[in-house]
Tab-separated table of C-alpha atoms in Angstrom:
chain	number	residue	atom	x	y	z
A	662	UNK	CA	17.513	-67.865	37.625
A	663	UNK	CA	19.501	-65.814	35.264
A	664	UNK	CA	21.256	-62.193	36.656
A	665	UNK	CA	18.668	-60.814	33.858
A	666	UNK	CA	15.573	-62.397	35.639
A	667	UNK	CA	16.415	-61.329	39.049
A	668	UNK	CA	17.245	-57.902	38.293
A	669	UNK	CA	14.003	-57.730	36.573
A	670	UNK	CA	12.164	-58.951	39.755
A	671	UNK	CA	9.907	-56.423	41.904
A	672	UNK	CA	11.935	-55.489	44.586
A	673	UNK	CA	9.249	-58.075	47.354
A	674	UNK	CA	10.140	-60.759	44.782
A	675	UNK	CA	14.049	-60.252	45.002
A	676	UNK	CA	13.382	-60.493	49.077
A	677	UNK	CA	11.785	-62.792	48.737
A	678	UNK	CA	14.047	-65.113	46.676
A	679	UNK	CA	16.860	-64.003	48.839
A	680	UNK	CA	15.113	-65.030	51.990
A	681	UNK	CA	14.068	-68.821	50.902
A	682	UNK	CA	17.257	-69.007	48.446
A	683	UNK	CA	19.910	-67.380	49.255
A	684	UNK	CA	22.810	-67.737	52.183
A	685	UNK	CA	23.551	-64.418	54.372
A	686	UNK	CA	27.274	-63.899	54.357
A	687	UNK	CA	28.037	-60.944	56.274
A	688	UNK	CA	26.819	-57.178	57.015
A	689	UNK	CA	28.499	-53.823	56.939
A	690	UNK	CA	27.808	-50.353	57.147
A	691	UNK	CA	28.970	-48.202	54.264
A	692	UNK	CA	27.863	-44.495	54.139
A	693	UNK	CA	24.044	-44.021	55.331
A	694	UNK	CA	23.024	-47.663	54.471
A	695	UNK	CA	23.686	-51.147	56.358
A	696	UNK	CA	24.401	-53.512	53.559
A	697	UNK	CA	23.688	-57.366	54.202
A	698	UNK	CA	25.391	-59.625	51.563
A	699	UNK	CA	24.083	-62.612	50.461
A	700	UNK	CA	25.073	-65.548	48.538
A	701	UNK	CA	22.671	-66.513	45.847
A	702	UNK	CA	23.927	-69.252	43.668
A	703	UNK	CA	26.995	-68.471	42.208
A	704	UNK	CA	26.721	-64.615	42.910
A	705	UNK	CA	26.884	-62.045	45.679
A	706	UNK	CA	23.800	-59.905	46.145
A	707	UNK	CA	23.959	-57.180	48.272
A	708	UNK	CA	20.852	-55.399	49.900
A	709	UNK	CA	20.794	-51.407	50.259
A	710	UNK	CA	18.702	-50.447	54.278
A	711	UNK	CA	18.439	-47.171	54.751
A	712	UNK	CA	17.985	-46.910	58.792
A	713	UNK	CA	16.687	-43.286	58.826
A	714	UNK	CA	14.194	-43.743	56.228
A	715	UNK	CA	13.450	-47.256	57.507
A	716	UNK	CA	13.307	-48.967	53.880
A	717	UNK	CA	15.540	-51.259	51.854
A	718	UNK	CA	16.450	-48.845	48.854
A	719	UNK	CA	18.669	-51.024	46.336
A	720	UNK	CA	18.986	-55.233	45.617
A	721	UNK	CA	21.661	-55.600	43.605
A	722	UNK	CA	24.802	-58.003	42.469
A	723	UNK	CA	28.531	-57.164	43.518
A	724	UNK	CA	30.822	-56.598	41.135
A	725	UNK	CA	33.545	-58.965	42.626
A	726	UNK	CA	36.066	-55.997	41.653
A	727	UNK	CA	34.505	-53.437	43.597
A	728	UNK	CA	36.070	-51.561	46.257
A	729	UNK	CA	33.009	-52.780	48.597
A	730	UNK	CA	34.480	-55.945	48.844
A	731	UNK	CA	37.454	-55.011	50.941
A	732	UNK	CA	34.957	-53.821	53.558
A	733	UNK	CA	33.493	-57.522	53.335
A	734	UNK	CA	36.963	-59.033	53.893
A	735	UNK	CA	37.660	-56.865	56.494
A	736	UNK	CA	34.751	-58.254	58.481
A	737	UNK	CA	35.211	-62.121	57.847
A	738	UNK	CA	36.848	-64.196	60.113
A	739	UNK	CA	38.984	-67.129	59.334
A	740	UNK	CA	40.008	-69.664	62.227
C-alpha cells in the first residue's frame, strides 16, 4: 500500500491496517496527546490520542527529519 492509499483511508481503516500490519515501536507523550509509533512497511506512522477527549485525533507518517524523532530516540533502549 502506497503513502497515497493509506492517507486516503478512513481513519477505522488506517487502525485497522496498523493493528493486523504494522509493528508498535515505542510511545511518548508530546503536548496533550500520547503518540504510539508504529512501523508499517518501510515507514513510521504515528497515531495522535487525545486522553481528555478520549479519541485518537490524527494517523499520520513521520517525517524522519522531524524534531519528534529525538523524543523517540530518547525513549529506545539499546543493550
Amino acid at each position: 500500500m502506497s503513502r497515497e492509499e493509506f492517507r486516503q483511508l478512513p481513519l477505522h481503516q488506517k487502525i485497522k491496517t496498523l493493528y493486523i500490519e504494522g509493528t508498535f515501536v515505542v510511545a511518548i507523550r508530546y503536548y496533550r496527546h500520547k503518540i504510539n509509533l508504529y512501523l508499517l512497511e518501510n515507514e513510521y506512522v504515528e497515531v495522535f490520542y487525545n486522553h481528555k477527549e478520549d479519541k485518537i485525533e490524527k494517523i499520520d507518517f513521520l517525517p524522519r527529519d522531524h524534531s519528534r524523532m529525538k523524543f523517540y530516540l530518547d525513549q529506545i533502549k539499546l543493550a
